[in-house]
Coordinates of C-alpha atoms in Angstrom, one line a residue:
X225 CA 1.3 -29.7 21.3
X226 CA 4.9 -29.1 22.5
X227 CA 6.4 -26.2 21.3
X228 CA 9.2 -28.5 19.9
X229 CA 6.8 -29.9 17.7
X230 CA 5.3 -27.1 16.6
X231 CA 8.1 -25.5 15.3
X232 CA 9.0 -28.9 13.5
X233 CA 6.0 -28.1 11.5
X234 CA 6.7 -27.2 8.1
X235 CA 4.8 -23.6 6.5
X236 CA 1.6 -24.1 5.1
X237 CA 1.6 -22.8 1.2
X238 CA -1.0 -21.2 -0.1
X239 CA -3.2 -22.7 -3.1
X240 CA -2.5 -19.7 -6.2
X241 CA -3.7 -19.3 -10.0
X242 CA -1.3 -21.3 -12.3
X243 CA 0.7 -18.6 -14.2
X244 CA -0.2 -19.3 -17.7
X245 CA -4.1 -18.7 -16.7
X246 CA -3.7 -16.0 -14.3
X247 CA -1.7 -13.9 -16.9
X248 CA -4.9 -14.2 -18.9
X249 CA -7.1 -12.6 -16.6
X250 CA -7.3 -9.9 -13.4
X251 CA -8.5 -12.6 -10.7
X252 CA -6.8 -12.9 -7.5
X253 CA -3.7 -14.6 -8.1
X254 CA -3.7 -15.8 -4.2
X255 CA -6.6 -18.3 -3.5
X256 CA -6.4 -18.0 0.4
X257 CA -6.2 -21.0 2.9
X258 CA -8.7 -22.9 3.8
X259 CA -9.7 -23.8 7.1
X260 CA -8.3 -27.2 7.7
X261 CA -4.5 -25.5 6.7
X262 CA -5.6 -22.6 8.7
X263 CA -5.7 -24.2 11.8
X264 CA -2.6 -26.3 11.4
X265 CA -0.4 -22.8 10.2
X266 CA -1.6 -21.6 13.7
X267 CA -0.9 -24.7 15.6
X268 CA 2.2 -23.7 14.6
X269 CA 2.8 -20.5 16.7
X270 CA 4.7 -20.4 19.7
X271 CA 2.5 -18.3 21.6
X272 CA 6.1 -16.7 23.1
X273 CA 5.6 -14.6 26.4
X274 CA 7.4 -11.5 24.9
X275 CA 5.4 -12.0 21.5
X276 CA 8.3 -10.0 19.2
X277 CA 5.4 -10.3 16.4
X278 CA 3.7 -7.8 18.2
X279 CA 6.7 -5.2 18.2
X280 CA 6.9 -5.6 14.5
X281 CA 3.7 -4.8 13.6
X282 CA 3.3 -1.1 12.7
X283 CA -0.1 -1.2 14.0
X284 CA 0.5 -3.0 17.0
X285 CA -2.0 -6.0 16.0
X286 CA -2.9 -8.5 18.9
X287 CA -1.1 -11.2 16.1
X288 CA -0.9 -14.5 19.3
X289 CA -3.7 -13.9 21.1
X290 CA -5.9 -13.6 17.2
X291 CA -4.1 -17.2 16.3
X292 CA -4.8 -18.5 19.4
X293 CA -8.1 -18.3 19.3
X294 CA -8.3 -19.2 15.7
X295 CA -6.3 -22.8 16.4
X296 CA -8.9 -23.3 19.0
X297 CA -12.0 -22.7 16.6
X298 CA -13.2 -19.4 18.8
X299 CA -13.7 -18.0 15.3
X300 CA -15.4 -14.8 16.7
X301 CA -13.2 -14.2 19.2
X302 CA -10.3 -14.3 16.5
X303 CA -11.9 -11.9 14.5
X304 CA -12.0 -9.6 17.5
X305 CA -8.5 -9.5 18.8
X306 CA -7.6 -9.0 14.9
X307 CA -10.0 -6.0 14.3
X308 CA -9.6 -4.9 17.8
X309 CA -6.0 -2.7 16.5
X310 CA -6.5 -3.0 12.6
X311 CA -9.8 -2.0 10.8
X312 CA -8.6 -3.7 7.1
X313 CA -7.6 -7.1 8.2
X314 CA -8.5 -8.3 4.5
X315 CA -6.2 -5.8 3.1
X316 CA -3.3 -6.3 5.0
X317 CA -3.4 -9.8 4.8
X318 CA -3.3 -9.3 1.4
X319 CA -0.7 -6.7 0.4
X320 CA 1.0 -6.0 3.9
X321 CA 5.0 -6.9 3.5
X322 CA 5.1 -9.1 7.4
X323 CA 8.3 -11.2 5.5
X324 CA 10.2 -7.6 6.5
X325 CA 7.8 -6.8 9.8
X326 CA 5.9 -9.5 12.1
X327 CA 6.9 -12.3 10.7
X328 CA 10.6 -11.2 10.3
X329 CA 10.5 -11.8 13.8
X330 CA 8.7 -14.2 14.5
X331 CA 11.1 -16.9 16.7
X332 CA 10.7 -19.4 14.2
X333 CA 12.2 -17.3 11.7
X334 CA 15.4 -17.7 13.3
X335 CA 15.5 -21.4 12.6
X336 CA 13.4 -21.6 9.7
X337 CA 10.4 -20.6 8.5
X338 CA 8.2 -17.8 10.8
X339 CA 4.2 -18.6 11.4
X340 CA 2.6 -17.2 8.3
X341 CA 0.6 -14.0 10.0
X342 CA -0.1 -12.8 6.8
X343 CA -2.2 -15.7 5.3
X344 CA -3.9 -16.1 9.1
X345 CA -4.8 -12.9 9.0
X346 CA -6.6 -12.7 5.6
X347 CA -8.2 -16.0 6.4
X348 CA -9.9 -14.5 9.5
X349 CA -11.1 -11.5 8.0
X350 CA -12.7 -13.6 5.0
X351 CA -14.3 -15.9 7.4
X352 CA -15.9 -12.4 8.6
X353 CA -17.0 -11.4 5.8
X354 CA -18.2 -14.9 4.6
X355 CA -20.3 -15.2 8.0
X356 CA -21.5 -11.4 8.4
X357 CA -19.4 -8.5 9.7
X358 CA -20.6 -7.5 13.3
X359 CA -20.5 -3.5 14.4
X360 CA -18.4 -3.3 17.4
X361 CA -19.8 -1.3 20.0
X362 CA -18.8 3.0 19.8
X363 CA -18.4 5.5 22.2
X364 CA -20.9 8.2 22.8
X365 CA -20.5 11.5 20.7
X366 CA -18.1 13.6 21.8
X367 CA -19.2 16.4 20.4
X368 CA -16.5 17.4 18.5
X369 CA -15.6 17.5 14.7
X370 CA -12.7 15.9 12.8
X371 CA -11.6 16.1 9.2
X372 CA -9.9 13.6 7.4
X373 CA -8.0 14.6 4.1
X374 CA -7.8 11.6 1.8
X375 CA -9.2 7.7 2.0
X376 CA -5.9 5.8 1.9
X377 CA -4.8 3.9 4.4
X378 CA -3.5 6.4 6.9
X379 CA -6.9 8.2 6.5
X380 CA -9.2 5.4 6.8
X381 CA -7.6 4.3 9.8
X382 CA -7.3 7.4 11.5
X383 CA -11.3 7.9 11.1
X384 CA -12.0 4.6 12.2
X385 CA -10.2 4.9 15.1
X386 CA -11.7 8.4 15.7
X387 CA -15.2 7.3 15.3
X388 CA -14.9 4.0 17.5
X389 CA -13.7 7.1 20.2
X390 CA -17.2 9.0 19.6
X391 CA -15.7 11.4 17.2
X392 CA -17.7 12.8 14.8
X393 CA -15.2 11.9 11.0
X394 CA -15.6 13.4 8.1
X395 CA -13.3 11.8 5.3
X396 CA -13.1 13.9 2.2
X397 CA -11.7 12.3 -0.8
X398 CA -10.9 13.5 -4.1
X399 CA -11.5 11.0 -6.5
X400 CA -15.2 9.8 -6.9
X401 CA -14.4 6.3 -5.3
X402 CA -12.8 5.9 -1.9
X403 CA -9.8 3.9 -0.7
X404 CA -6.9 6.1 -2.4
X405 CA -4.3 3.9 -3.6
X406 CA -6.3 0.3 -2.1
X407 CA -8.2 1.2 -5.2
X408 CA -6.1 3.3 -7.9
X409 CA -2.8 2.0 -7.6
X410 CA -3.1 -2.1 -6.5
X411 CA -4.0 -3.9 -9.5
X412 CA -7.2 -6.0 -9.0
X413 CA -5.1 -9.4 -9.0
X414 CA -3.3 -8.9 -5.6
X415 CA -6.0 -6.3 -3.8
X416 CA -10.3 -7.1 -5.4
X417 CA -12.0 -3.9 -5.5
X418 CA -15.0 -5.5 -3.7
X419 CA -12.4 -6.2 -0.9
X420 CA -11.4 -2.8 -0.3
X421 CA -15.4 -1.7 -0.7
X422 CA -16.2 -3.7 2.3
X423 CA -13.5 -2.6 4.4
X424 CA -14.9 1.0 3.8
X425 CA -18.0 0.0 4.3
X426 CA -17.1 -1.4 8.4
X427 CA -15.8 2.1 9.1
X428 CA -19.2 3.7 7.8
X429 CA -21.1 1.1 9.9
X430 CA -18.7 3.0 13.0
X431 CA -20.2 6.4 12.1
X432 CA -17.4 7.8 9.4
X433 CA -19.1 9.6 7.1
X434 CA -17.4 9.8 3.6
X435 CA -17.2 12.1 0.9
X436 CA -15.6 11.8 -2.4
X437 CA -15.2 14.7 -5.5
X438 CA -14.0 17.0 -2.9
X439 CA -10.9 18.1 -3.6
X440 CA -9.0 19.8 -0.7
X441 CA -6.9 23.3 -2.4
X442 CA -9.5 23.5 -4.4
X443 CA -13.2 22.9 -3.1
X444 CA -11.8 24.1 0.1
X445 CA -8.3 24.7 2.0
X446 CA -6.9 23.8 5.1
X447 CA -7.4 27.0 6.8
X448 CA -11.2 27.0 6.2
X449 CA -11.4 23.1 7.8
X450 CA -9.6 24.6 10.8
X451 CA -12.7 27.1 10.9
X452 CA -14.9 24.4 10.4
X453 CA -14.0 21.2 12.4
X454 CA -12.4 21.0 15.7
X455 CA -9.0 18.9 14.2
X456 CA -7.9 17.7 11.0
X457 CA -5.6 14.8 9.3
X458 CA -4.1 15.2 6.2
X459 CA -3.7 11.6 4.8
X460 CA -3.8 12.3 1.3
X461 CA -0.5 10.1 0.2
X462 CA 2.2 10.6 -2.7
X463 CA 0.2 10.8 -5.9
X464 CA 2.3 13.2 -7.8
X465 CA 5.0 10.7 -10.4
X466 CA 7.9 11.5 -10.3
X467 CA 9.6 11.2 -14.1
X468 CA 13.1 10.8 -15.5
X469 CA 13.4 14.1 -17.1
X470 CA 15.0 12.9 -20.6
X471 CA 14.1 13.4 -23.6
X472 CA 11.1 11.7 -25.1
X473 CA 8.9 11.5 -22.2
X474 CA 6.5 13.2 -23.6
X475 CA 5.8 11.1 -26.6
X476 CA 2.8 8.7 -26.8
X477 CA 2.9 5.9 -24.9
X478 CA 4.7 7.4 -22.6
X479 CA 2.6 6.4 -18.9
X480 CA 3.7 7.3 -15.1
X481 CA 2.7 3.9 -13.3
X482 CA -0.2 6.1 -11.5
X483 CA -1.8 6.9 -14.8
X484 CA -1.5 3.2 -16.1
X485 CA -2.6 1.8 -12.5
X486 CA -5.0 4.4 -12.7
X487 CA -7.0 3.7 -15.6
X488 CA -6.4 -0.3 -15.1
X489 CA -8.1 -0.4 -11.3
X490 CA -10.3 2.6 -10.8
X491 CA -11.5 3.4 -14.3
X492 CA -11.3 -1.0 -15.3
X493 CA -9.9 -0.2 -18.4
X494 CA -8.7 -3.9 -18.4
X495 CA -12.7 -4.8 -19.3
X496 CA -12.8 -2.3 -22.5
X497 CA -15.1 -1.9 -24.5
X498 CA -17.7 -2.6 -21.7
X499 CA -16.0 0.4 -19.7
X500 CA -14.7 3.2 -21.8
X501 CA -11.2 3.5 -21.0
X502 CA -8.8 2.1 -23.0
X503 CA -5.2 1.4 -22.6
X504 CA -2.7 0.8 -25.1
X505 CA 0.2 -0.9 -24.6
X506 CA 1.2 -2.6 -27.9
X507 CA 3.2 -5.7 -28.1
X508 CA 6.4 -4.7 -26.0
X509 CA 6.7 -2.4 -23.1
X510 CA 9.4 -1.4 -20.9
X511 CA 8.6 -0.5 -16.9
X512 CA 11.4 1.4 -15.5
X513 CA 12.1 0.8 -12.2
X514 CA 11.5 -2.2 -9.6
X515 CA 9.4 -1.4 -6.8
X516 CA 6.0 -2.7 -6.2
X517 CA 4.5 -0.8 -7.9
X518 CA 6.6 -1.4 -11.0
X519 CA 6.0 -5.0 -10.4
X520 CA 2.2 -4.1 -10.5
X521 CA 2.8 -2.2 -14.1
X522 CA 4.3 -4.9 -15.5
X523 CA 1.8 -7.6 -14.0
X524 CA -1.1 -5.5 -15.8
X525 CA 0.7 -4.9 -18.8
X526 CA 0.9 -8.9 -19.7
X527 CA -2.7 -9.0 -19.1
X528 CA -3.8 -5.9 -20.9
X529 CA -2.2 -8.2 -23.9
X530 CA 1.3 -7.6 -24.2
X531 CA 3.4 -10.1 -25.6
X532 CA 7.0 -8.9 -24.2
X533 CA 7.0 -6.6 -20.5
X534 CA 10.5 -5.7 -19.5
X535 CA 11.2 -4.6 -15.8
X536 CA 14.2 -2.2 -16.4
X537 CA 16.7 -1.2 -13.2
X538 CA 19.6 0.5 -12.9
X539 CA 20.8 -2.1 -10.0
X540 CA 20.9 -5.1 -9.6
X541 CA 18.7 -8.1 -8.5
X542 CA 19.7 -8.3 -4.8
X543 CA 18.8 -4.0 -4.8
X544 CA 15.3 -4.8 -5.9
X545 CA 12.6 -2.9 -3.4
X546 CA 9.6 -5.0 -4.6
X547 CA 8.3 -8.0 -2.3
X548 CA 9.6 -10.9 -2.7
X549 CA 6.6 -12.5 -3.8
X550 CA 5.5 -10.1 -6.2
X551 CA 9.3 -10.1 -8.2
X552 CA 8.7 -14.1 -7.8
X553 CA 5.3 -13.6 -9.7
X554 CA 6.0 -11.5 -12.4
X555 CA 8.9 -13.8 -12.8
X556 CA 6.6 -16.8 -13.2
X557 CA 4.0 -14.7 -15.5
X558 CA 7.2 -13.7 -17.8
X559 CA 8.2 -10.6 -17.1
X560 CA 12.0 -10.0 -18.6
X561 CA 14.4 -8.4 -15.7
X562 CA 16.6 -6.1 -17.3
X563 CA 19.4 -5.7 -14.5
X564 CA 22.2 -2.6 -14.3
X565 CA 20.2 -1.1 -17.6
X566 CA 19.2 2.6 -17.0
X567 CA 16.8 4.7 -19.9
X568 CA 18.6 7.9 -21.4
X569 CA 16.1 8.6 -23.8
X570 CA 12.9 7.4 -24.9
X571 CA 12.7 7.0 -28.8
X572 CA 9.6 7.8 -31.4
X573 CA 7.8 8.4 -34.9
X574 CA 5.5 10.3 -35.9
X575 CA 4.5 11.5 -32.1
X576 CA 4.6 8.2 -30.8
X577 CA 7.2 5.3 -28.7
X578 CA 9.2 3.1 -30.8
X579 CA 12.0 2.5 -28.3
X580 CA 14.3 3.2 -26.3
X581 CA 18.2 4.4 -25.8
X582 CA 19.7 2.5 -22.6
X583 CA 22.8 2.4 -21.0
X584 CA 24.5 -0.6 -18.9
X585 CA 25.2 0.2 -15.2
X586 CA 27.7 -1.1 -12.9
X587 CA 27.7 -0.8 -9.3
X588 CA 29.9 1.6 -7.6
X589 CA 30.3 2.6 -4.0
X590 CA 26.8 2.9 -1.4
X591 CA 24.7 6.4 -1.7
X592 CA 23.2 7.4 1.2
X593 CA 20.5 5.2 1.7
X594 CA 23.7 2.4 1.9
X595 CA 22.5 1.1 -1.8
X596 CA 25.3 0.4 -4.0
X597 CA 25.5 3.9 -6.7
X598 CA 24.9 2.7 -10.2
X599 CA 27.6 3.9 -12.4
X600 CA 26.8 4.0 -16.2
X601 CA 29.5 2.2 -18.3
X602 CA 31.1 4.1 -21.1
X603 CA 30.2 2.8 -24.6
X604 CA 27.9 0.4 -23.6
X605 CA 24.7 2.5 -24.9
X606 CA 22.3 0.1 -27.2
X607 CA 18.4 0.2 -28.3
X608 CA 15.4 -1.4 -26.9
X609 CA 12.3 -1.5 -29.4
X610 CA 9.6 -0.9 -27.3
X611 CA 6.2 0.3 -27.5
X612 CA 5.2 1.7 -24.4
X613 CA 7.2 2.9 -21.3
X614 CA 5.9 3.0 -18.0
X615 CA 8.0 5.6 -15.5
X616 CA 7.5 3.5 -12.1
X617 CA 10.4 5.4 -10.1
X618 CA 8.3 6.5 -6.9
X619 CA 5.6 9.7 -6.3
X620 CA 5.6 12.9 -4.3
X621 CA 2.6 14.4 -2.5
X622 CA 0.6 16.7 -5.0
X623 CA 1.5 20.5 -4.1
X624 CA -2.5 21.1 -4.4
X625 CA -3.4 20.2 -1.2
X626 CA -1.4 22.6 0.6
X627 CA -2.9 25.5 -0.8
X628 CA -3.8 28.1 1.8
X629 CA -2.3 26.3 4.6
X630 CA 0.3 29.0 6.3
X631 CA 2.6 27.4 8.9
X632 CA 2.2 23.6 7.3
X633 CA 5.8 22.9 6.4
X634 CA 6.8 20.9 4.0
X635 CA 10.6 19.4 3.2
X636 CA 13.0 19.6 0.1
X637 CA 11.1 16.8 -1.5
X638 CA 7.3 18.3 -1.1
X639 CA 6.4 15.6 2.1
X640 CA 4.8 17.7 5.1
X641 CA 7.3 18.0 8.3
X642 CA 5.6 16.5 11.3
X643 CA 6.6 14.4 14.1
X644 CA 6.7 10.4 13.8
X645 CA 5.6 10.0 17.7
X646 CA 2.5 12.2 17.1
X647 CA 2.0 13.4 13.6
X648 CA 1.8 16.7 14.4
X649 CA 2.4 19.4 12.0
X650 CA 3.7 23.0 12.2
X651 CA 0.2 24.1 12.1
X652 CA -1.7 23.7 15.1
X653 CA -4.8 21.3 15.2
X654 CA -3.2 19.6 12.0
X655 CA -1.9 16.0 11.9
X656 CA -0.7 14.2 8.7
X657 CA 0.3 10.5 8.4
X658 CA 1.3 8.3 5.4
X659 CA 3.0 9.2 2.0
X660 CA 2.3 12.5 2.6
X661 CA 5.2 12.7 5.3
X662 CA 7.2 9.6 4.0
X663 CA 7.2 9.8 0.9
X664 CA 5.5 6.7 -1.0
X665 CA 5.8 3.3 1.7
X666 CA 3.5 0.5 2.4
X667 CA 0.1 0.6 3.2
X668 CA 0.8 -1.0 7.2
X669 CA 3.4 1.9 7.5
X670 CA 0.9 4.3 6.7
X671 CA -2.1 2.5 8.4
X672 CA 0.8 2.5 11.9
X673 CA 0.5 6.6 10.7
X674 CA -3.0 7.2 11.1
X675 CA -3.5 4.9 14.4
X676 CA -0.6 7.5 16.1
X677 CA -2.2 10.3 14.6
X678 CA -5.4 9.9 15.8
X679 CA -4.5 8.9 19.3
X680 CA -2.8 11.8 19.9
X681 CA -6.0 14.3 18.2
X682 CA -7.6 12.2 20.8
X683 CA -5.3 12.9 23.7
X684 CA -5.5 16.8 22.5
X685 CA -9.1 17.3 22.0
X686 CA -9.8 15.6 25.3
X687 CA -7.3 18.4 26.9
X688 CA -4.7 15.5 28.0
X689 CA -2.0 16.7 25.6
X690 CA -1.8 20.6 24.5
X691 CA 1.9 20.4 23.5
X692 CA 4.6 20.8 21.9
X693 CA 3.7 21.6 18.7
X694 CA 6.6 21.2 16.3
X695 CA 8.7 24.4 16.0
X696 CA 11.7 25.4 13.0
X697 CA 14.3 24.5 15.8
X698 CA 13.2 20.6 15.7
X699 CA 14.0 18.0 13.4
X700 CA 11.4 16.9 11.2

């Protein structure tokens, strides 16, 4: 096919629960392609010489020669250029932004609509798991020990790309299920559980041995991993909320979105009674803030049973950090945008939420991030009845894991300093990745984290790379 009529093609959508049944339940709201549209969104690609797609990706995924192979019916094949660079293919396809990445672009972008990389890419990695996920082959044991704080994304992917290297991995996770945040903080209707448990289970089948309830500051500190393991990578994200600091925060029915998420994913309170974690959220709640993770708060809130959710943002729509998809779900589902509205104090009785005191916003001159400054407007204060209030406004890395760690350095806002090119630390034989340097990002970002990370422990360990370490006189 000519590449002027590829590019003629129009984008393949992508079948999805109808709105007024998927706000009823916590099934996928995506349904996937099937393989018929599979193979025409690939026909689609250019297969361009200088493949930009590539560039874009933060983990450097092999995203022509994958298609390729898939438009040509080499299933296998497609499956291994995918996995070849990215060991959660179903994930990413699933909850990686490529609109803003690979498929921002993508050449046909520029005249229309780019390839959908996304959608191919979740397609080939549930063909895998539909027809059997095969081992790839690992190097021999090198004989030398690595530790892995934390099973998010930048910590799975570190290991796996550690063990395929013939590293013995250790990943030590904190909660009693791993996956971090693919399994705390993504509600079940973008990210299944079972999804995330297979992924984990590939890397095990590679030789990376997991182990959850350990919690690093207190179980053990860094400086006793150093004694025990040969390197270590401290992957354990941004889980600490960060809060408004007004009054009424501490009432009941007050939630940080990690708490809500929390109990909703990894402790299913969403099938209460038959698991024993409820979640009340009453008839009307308020989320402040408009991220992804806000848009995941209010998502679960409708289907928890709320009759009214209300996304609540100081700016306005075109300053909204969510994906583009997910605000155009929760839009479809119901969800009320409340633009240029910020919270100044959250209202109760008798110990618990019945409102809250807002203020309307106007939109000054950029901060520093080059985001318009949202400027409250004098006298313009008025009540919201509300039952619940969920603070979704972004999440430091928890303080605990730094315990006992001399010469780990971490910035004004609690992220560890260490260099993007390597992920070296201040403290030698310690790498970090993710959240935990960024501050909360995507899971790709944090996945690109972990494959830099552990290519450079490799280059170390194997004696090709003994310096610099980072020093005060650098820039983080």
């Amino acid at each position: 096919m000519a590449r002027s009529s590829r590019s003629s093609i129009a984008r393949h959508s992508m079948a999805e629960q109808e709105p007024s049944v998927r706000i009823t339940n916590f099934d996928e709201v995506a349904l996937g392609y099937d393989l018929t549209t599979a193979v025409e969104e690939a026909q689609r690609c250019l297969q361009c010489r200088h493949s930009p797609c590539v560039s874009g990706c933060p983990v450097g995924v092999r995203i022509p020669e994958f298609i390729k192979a898939l438009r040509e019916g080499d299933m296998w094949d497609a499956v291994a250029k995918l996995k070849d660079k990215n060991s959660l293919p179903a994930v990413c396809g699933r909850v990686c932004p490529q609109e803003t990445q690979c498929e921002e672009v993508c050449v046909l972008a520029k005249r229309g609509e780019p390839v959908a990389i996304g959608r191919l890419e979740r397609f080939v990695a549930d063909w895998e798991r539909e027809h059997g996920i095969r081992v790839p082959p690992v190097a021999s044991s090198m004989g030398k020990r690595v530790a892995v704080i934390g099973s998010g994304p930048a910590g799975l992917t570190a290991a796996g790309d550690l063990a395929k290297l013939g590293y013995d991995v250790e990943v030590l996770e904190a909660l009693h299920e791993p996956g971090g945040v693919l399994v705390y903080g993504i509600p079940e209707f973008r990210l299944p559980k079972e999804i995330v448990k297979i992924e984990i289970g590939y890397l095990e089948s590679l030789g990376v041995k997991i182990r959850t309830n350990v919690v690093i500051g207190r179980l053990y500190n860094v400086a006793e991993l150093l004694e025990s393991y040969d390197a270590v990578f401290m992957g354990t994200g941004a889980g600490l909320p960060m809060m408004m600091n007004i009054a009424g925060e501490n009432l009941n029915g007050v939630y940080s979105a990690n708490e809500l998420l929390t109990r909703v994913n990894l402790m299913k309170a969403y099938q209460f009674p038959e698991w024993d974690t409820p979640v009340r959220v009453g008839a009307r709640v308020a989320v402040v803030g408009a991220g992804n993770v806000a848009m995941d708060s209010a998502r679960s809130a409708l289907r928890l049973g709320a009759n009214e959710v209300h996304i609540v943002y100081r700016r306005s729509r075109e300053e909204v950090p969510a994906r583009a998809e997910e605000v155009h779900h929760a839009e479809q589902e119901g969800v009320i945008f409340d633009y240029l509205t910020n919270p100044v104090e959250i209202l109760g009785a008798e110990g618990w939420v019945t409102g809250m005191r807002c203020i309307r916003m106007s939109l000054g001159e950029p901060d520093a991030s080059g985001r318009r400054s949202p400027v409250p407007i004098e006298g313009s204060e008025f009540e919201m009845v509300v039952d619940t209030v969920v603070m979704a406004l972004g999440t430091q890395p928890n303080p605990l894991a730094f315990s006992q760690a001399p010469g780990l350095e971490r910035n004004r806002r609690g992220a560890v300093v260490a260099d993007s090119a390597t992920g070296r630390t201040r403290l030698e034989r310690v790498w970090a990745g993710g959240d935990i340097v960024t501050g909360s990002a995507t899971v790709i970002s944090a996945m690109g984290a972990g494959r830099v990370a552990a290519m450079d422990m490799h280059a170390y360990l194997m004696g090709q790379s003994r310096g610099p370490w980072l020093t005060a006189a650098e820039p983080a």
